[in-house]
Coordinates of C-alpha atoms in Angstrom, one line a residue:
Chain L
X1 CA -127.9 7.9 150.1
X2 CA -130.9 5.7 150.5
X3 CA -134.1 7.1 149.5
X4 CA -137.3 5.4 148.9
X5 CA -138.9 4.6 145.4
X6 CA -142.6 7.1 144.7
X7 CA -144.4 4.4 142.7
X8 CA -145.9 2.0 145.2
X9 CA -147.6 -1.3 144.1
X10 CA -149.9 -1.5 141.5
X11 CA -153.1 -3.8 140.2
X12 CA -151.3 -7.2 138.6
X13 CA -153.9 -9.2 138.3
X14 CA -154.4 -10.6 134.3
X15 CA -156.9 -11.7 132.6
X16 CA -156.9 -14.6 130.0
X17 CA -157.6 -13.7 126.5
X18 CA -160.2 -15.6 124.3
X19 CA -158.5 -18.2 122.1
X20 CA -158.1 -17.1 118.6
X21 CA -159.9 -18.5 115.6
X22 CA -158.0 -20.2 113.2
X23 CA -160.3 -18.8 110.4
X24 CA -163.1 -15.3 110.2
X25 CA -165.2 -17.3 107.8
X26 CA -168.8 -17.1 108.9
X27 CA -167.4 -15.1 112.1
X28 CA -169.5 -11.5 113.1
X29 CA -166.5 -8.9 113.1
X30 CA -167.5 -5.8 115.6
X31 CA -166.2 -2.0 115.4
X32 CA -166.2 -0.5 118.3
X33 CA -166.3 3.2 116.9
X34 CA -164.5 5.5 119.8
X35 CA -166.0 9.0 118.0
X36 CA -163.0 10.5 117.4
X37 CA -162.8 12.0 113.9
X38 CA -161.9 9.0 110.9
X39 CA -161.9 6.3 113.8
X40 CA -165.2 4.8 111.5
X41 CA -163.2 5.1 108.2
X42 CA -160.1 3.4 109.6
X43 CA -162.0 0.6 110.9
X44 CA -164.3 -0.5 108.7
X45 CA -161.4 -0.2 105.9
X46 CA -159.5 -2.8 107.7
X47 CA -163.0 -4.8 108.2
X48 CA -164.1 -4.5 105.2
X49 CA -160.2 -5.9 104.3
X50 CA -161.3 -9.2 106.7
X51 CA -164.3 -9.3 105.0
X52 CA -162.7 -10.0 101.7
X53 CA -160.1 -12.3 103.7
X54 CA -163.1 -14.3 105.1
X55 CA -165.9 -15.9 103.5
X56 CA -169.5 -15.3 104.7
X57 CA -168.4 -13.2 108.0
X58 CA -170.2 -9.5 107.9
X59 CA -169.2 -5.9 110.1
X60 CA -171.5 -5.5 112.9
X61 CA -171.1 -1.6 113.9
X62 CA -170.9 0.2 117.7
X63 CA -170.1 3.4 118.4
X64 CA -169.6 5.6 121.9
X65 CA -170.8 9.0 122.3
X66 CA -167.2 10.2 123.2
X67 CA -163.5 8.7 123.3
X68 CA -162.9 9.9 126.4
X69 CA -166.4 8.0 128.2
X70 CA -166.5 4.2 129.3
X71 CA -168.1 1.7 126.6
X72 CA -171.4 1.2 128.7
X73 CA -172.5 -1.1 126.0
X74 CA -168.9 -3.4 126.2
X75 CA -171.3 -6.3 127.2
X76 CA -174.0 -5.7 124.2
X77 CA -170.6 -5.6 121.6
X78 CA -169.1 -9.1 123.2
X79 CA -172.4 -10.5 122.9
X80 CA -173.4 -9.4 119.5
X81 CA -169.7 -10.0 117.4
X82 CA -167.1 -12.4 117.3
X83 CA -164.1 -10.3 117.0
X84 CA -163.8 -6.9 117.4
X85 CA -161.3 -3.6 116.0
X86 CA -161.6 -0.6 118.2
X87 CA -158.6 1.9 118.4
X88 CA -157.2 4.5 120.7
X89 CA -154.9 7.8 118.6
X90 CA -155.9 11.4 117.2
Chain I
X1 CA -146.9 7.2 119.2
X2 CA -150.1 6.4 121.4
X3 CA -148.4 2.7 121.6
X4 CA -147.6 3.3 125.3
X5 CA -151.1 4.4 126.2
X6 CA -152.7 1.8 124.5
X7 CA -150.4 -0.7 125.9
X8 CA -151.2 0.7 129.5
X9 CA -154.7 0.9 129.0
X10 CA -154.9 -3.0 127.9
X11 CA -152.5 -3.5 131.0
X12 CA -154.6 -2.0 133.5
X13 CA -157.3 -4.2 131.9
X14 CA -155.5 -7.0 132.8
X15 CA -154.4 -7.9 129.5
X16 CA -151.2 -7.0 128.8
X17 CA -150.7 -9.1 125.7
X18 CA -153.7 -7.8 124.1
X19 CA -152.6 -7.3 120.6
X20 CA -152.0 -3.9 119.1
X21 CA -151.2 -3.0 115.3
X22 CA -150.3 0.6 115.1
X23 CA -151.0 3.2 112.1
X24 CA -149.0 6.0 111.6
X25 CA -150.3 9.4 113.0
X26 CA -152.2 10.9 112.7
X27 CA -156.1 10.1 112.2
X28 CA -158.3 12.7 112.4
X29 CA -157.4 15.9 110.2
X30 CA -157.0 13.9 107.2
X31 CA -159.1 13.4 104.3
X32 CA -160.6 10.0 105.4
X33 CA -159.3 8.2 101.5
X34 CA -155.8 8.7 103.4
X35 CA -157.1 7.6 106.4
X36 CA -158.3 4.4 104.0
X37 CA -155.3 4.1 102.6
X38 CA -153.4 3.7 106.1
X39 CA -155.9 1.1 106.9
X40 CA -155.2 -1.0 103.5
X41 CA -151.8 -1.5 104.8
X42 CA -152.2 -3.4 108.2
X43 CA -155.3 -5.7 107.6
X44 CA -152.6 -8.8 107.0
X45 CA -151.8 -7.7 110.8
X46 CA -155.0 -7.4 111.8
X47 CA -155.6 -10.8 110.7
X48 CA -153.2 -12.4 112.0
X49 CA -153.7 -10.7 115.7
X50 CA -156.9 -12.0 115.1
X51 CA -156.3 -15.8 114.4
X52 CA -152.9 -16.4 116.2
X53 CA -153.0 -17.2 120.0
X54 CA -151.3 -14.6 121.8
X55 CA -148.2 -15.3 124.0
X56 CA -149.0 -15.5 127.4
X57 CA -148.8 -12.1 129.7
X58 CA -145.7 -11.7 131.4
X59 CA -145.9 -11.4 135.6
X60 CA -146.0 -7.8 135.3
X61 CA -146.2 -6.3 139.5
X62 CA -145.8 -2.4 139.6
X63 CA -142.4 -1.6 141.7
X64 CA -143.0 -2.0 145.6
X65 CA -141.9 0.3 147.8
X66 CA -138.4 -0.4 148.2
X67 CA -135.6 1.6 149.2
X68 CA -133.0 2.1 146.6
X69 CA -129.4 3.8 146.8
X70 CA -129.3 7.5 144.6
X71 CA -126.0 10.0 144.5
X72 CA -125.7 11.5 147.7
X73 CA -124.9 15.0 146.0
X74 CA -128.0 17.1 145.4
X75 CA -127.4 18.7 141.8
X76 CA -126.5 14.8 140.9
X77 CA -129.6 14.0 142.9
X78 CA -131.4 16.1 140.4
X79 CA -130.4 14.1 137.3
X80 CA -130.6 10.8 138.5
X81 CA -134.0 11.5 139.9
X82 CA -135.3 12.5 136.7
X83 CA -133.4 9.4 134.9
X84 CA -135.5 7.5 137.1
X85 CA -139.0 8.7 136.2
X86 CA -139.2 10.4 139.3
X87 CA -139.2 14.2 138.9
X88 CA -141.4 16.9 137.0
X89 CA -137.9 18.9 135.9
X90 CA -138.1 21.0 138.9
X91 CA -135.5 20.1 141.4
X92 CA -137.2 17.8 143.7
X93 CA -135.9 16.7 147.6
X94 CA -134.5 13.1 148.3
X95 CA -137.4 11.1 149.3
X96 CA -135.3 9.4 152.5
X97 CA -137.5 7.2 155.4
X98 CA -136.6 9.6 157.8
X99 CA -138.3 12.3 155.8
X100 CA -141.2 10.2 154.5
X101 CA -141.2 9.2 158.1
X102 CA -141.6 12.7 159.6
X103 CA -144.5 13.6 156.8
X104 CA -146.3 10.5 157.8
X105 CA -146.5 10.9 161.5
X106 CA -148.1 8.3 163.5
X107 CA -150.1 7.3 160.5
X108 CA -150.9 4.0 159.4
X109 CA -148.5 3.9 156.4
X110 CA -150.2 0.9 154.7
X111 CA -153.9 2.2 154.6
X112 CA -155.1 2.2 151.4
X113 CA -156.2 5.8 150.0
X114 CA -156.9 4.7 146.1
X115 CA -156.1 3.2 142.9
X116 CA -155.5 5.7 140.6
X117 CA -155.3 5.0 136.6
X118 CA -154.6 4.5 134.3
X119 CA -151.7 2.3 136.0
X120 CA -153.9 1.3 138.9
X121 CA -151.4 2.1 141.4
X122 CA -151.8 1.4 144.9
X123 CA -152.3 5.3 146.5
X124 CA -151.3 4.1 150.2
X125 CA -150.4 7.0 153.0
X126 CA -146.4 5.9 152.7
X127 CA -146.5 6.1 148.4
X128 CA -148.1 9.4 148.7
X129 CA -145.9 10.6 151.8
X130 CA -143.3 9.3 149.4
X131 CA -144.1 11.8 146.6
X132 CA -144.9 14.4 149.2
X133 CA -141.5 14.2 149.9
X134 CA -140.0 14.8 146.4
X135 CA -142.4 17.7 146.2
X136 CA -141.0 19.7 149.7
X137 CA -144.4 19.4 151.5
X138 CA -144.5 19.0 155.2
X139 CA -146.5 16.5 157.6
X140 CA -149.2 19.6 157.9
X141 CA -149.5 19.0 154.3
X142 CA -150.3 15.4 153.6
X143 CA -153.9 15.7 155.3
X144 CA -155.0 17.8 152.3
X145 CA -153.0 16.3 149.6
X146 CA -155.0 12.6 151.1
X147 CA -158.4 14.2 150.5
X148 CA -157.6 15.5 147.1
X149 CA -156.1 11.8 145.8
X150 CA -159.6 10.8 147.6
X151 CA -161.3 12.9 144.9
X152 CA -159.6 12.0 142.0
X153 CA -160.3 8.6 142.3
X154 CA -164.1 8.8 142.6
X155 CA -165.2 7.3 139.3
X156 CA -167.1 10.6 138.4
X157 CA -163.9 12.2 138.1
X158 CA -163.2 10.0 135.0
X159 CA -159.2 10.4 136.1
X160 CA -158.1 7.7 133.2
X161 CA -159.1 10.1 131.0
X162 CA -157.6 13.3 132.8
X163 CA -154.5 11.5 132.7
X164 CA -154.2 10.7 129.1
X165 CA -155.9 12.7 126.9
X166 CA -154.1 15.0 124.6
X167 CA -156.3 17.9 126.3
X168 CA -154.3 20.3 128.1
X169 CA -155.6 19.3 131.6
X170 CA -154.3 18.4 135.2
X171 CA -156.0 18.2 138.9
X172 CA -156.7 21.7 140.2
X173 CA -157.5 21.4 143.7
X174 CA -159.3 23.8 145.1
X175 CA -159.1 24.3 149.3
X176 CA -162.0 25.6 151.5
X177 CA -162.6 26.2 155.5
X178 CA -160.5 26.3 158.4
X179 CA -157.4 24.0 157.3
X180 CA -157.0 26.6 154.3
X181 CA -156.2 29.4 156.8
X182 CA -154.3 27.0 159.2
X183 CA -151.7 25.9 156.4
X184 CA -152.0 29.3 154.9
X185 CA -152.7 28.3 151.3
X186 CA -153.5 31.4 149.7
X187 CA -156.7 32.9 147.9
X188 CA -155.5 35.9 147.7
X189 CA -153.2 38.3 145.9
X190 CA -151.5 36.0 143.0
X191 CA -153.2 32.9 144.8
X192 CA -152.3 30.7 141.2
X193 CA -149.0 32.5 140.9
X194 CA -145.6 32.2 142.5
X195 CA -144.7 32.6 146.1
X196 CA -147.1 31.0 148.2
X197 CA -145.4 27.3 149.9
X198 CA -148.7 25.6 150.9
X199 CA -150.4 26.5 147.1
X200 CA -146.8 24.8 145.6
X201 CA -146.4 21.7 147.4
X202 CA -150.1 20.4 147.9
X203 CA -150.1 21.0 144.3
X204 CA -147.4 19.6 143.4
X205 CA -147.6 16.5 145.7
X206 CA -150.5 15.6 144.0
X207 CA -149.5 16.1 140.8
X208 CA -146.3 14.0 141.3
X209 CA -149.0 11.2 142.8
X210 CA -150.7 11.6 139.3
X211 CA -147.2 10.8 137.6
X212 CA -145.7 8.1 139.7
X213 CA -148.4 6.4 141.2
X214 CA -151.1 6.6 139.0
X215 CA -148.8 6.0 136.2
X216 CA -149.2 9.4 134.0
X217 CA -146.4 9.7 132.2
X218 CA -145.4 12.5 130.4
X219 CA -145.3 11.8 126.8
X220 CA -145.7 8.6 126.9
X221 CA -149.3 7.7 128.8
X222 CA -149.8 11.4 129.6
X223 CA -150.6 13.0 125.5
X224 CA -151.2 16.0 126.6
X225 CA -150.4 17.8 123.3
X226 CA -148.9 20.9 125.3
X227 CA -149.6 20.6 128.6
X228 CA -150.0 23.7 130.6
X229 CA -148.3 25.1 133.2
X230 CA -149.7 24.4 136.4
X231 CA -149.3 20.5 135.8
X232 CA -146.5 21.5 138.1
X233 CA -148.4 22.4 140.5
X234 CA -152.2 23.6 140.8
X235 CA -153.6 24.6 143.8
X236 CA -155.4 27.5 145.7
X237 CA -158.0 28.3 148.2
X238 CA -161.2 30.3 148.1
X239 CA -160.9 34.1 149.7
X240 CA -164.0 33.2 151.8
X241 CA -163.3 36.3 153.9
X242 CA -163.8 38.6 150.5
X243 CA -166.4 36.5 149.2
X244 CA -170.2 37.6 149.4
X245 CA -171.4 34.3 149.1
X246 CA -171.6 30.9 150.7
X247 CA -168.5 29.0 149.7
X248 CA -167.7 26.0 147.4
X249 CA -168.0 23.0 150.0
X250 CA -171.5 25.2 151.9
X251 CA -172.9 25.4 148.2
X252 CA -172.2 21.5 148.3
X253 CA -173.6 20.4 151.6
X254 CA -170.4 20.8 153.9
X255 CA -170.5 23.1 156.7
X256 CA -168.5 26.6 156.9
X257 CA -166.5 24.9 160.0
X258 CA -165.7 21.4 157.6
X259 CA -162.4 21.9 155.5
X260 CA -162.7 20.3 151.9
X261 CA -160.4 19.9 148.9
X262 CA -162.5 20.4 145.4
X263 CA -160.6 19.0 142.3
X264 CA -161.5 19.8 139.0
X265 CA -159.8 18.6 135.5
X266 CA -159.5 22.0 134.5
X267 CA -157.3 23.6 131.7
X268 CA -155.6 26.7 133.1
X269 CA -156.8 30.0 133.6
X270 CA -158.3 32.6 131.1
X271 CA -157.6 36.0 131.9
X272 CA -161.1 38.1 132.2
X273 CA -160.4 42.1 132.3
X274 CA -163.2 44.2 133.4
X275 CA -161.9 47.9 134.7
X276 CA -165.1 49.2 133.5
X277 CA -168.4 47.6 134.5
X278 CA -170.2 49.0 137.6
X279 CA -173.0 46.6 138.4
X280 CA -173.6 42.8 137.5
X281 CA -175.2 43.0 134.2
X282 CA -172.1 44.8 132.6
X283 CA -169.7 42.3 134.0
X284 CA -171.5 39.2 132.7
X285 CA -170.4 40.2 129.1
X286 CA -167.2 39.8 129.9
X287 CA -167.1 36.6 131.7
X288 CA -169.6 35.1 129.4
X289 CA -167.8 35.9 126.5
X290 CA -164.3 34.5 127.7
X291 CA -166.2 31.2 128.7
X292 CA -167.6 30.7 125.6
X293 CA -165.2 30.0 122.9
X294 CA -165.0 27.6 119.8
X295 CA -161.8 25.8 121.1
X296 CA -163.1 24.5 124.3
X297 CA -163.9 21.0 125.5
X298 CA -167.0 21.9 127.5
X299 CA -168.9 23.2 124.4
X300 CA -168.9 19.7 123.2
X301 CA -168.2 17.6 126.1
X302 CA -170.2 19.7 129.0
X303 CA -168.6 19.2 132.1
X304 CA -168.6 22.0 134.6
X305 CA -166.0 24.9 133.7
X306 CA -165.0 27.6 136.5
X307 CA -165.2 30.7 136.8
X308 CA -162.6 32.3 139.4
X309 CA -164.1 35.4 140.1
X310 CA -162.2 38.3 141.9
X311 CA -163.2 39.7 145.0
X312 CA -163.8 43.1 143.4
X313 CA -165.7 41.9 140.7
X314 CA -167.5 39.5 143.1
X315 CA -168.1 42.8 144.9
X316 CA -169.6 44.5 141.9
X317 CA -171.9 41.7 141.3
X318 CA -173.3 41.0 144.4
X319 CA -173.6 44.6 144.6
X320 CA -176.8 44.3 142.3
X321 CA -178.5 41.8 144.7
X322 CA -177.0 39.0 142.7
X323 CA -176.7 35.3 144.3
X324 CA -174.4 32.8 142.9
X325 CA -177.5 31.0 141.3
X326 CA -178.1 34.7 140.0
X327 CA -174.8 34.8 138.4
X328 CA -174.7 31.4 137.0
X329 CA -177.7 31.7 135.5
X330 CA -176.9 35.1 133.6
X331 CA -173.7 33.6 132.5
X332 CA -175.3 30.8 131.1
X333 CA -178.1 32.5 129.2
X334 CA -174.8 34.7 127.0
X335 CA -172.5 32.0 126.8
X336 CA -173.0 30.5 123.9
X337 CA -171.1 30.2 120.0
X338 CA -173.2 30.1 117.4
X339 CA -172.9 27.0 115.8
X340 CA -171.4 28.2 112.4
X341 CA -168.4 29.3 113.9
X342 CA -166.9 26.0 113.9
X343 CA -166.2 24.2 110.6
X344 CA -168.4 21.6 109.4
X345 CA -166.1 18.5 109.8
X346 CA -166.1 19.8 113.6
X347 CA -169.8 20.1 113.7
X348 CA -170.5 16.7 112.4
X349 CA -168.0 15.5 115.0
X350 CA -169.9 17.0 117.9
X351 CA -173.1 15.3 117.2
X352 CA -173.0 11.7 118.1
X353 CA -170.7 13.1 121.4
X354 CA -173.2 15.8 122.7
X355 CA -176.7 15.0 120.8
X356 CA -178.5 17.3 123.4
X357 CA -176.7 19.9 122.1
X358 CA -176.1 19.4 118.0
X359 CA -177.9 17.4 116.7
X360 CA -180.4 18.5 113.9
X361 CA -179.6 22.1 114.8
X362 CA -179.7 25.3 112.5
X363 CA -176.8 26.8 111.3
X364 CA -177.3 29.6 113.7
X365 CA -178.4 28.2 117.0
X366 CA -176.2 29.1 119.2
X367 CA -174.9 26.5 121.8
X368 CA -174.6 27.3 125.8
X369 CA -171.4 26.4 127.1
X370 CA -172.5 23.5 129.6
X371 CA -176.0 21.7 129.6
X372 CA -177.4 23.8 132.2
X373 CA -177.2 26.7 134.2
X374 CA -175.8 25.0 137.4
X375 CA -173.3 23.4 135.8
X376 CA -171.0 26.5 135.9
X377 CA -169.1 26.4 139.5
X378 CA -168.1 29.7 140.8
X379 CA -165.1 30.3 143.3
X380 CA -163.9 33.6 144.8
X381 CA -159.9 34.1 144.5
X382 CA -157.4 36.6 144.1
X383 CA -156.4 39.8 145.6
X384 CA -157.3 43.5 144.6
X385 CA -158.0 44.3 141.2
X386 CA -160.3 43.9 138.6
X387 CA -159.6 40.5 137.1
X388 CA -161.7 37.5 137.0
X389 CA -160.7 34.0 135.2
X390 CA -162.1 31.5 133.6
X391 CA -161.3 28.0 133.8
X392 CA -162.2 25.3 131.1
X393 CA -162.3 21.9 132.3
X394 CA -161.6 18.7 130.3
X395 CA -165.5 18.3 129.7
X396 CA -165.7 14.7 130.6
X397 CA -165.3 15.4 134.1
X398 CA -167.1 16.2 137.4
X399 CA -165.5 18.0 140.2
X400 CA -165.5 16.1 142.9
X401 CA -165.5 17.6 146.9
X402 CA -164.4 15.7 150.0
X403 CA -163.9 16.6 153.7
X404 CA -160.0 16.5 154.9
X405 CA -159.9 13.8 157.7
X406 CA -157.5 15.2 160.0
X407 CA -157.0 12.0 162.1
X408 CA -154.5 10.4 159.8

């Protein structure tokens, strides 16, 4: 029989990414912190791991009251690092 | 393990290729020197997302609605279905155009109702009437089911997060006025049980929305660690006629006469057993102390959990000259945990999420379940007896009320 798929369309559209750098030297690397527990210690290990990869960059820290909330300050982070970690898990 | 997630989060971004580097799970639970040690061993990866140009995204367009061929047997039906992605594991009923036809009506099939997340699906009339179809509603049906998608979309729902968090949450949708009584969907006896059709299919049409539309899928986008039970289906009405107050949608600005679907991202019920209290203060213990417990979200998150109360105890309580307000207002004032009774890892985790209510507090301050008194909704449900529920919500949420539109 013929029946009719239950997904519908969905939202496409892509964005471009920013170009990488070929180098962190000097570069701002940002954390974006998403309060759940050991998201800080497993991000700033691997910054502090770039850090030591990458002369003269430094970790610029952010955090969000709550995984589960939007990052109301997404603008403040783009502005105020280079690169940024953040992570998603449990 | 949360690779699909994060990949369908960065997707609905609009960056598909966004670069991921995955840890093993899990995260949290672990001294954080193991946590460390995890993170030692990608930083070469992390480097290299981070200074090598990412391949280009690949056209990725959600499915259309299309009309595909599927066994003609039911019981093969069955399997196939769920081989497809389309099914929650109940058997569900062949979607054909003549039957999505006969749900819509003369509706415009192509109106727009929503994008829901986290896949950013396209909620038109025919994808829901579509879904509606697997779930064994009827054209009577899709009016309500409409509203409720309505709902869940507004951004104070916070549905991306309802849909993927590893809390055990789904939509409960929650009917009031006239088009409750017309479709019959029950408040009464067993209202969240078994054996009422308009409770099972608006539920489960909308949870089947929340799968295949908005792109929630079980295990995969959907965490839920265990799930619960009425992610099959999750729906009821308020017993207006038993209850001696003004109902959900009045309470909320709606008139009696207006029918309204309420959803909530709510956990699923607690049982509260009162045989003995005879007046409002007595029953209050109860409640308050089933409501406030150290495992649940809204005693860090807030939020706005329920509290289903049975037309006997409702009874009992308005007997004393209590109001809602009254009620929620007693609640509040007992429900609360005393901070020591979590651990002190969890403590220091609730701080920077709910400042208002940890931060720089004594070891026994005790902590109210939501931020204030109003906060707790009240509903009246069920049949006789003298059993109230209480329903946690995911915290992170606000229920959200609409009117049905009836005109298609």
């Amino acid at each position: 029989m013929r029946v009719l798929t239950p997904f519908g369309a969905a939202a496409g559209d892509t964005r471009p990414l920013a170009r990488r750098r070929p180098s962190l030297a000097g570069l701002r690397i940002g954390i974006l912190d998403n309060s759940k527990p050991n998201a800080i210690a497993l991000l700033e290990q691997v910054a502090e791991g770039l850090v030591a990869r990458a002369e003269g960059a430094r970790i610029v820290r952010w955090q969000k009251p709550g995984a589960s909330l939007p990052a109301t300050i997404i603008d403040e982070v783009a502005a105020g690092a280079d690169v940024v970690l953040t992570a998603s898990a449990d | 393990m949360f690779v699909p997630l994060g990949a369908s989060v960065a997707a609905s971004y609009g960056m598909p290729n966004l670069p991921l580097v995955t840890v093993p799970h899990p995260i949290g639970g672990l001294e954080p020197k193991l946590v460390r040690a995890k993170a030692e061993r990608i930083v070469d990866q992390v480097f290299m997302a981070l200074t090598t140009d990412p391949m280009a995204p690949a056209a990725v367009r959600g499915p259309a609605d299309e009309a595909v061929t599927a066994p003609d047997d039911l019981d093969a039906f069955q399997v196939w279905a769920m081989t497809e992605g389309w099914g929650d594991g109940l058997p569900v009923l062949p979607p054909t155009a003549e039957r999505v036809a006969r749900i819509l009506g003369g509706a415009a099939a192509d109106t727009l109702v929503a994008e829901l997340q986290p896949r950013r699906g396209f909620a038109t009339l025919r994808a829901i009437a579509i879904n509606a179809a697997l779930a064994g509603a009827g054209p009577e049906h899709l009016p309500v089911i409409v509203a409720a998608i309505r709902a869940l979309a507004d951004p104070a729902f916070n549905l991306k997060a309802v849909q993927t968090t590893t809390h055990p949450c789904t939509p409960l949708v929650i009917v009031n006025g006239p088009i409750a009584r017309r479709l019959g969907v029950s408040g009464g006896a067993n209202a969240l049980g078994n054996g009422h059709r308009a409770n099972a299919v608006i539920g489960r049409s909308v949870r089947l929305v929340c799968q295949n539309i908005g792109g929630a899928i079980p295990g995969q986008t959907d965490r839920a660690t265990q799930g619960h039970p009425g992610k099959f289906t999750y729906c009821l009405a308020e017993n207006e006629a038993e209850s001696p107050w003004e109902p959900l949608h009045v309470e909320r600005g709606f008139a009696r006469e207006d029918s309204c679907v309420t959803v909530c991202g709510s956990e699923g019920p607690h049982n509260v057993n009162d045989h003995g209290s005879i007046n409002a203060e007595g029953l209050v213990r109860a409640i308050s102390g089933t409501l406030a417990t150290t495992g649940s979200n809204n005693m860090y998150s807030g939020g706005e959990p329920l509290m289903l109360i049975g037309p006997e105890h409702a009874a009992t309580i308005a007997g004393s000259g209590w109001s809602k307000a009254d009620l929620k207002r007693a609640v509040w004032e007992r429900a609360k945990v005393r901070l020591d009774r979590w651990g002190p890892e969890t403590r220091a985790r609730f701080v920077p999420i709910d400042p208002e209510r940890f931060r720089d507090k004594p070891l026994d301050h005790e902590v109210h379940v939501s931020h204030r008194p109003e906060d707790l909704m009240v509903v009246v449900a069920g049949g006789p007896g003298k059993h109230s529920a209480v329903i946690p919500t995911f915290g992170h949420t606000k229920s959200v009320t609409v009117r049905v539109s009836e005109s298609g």
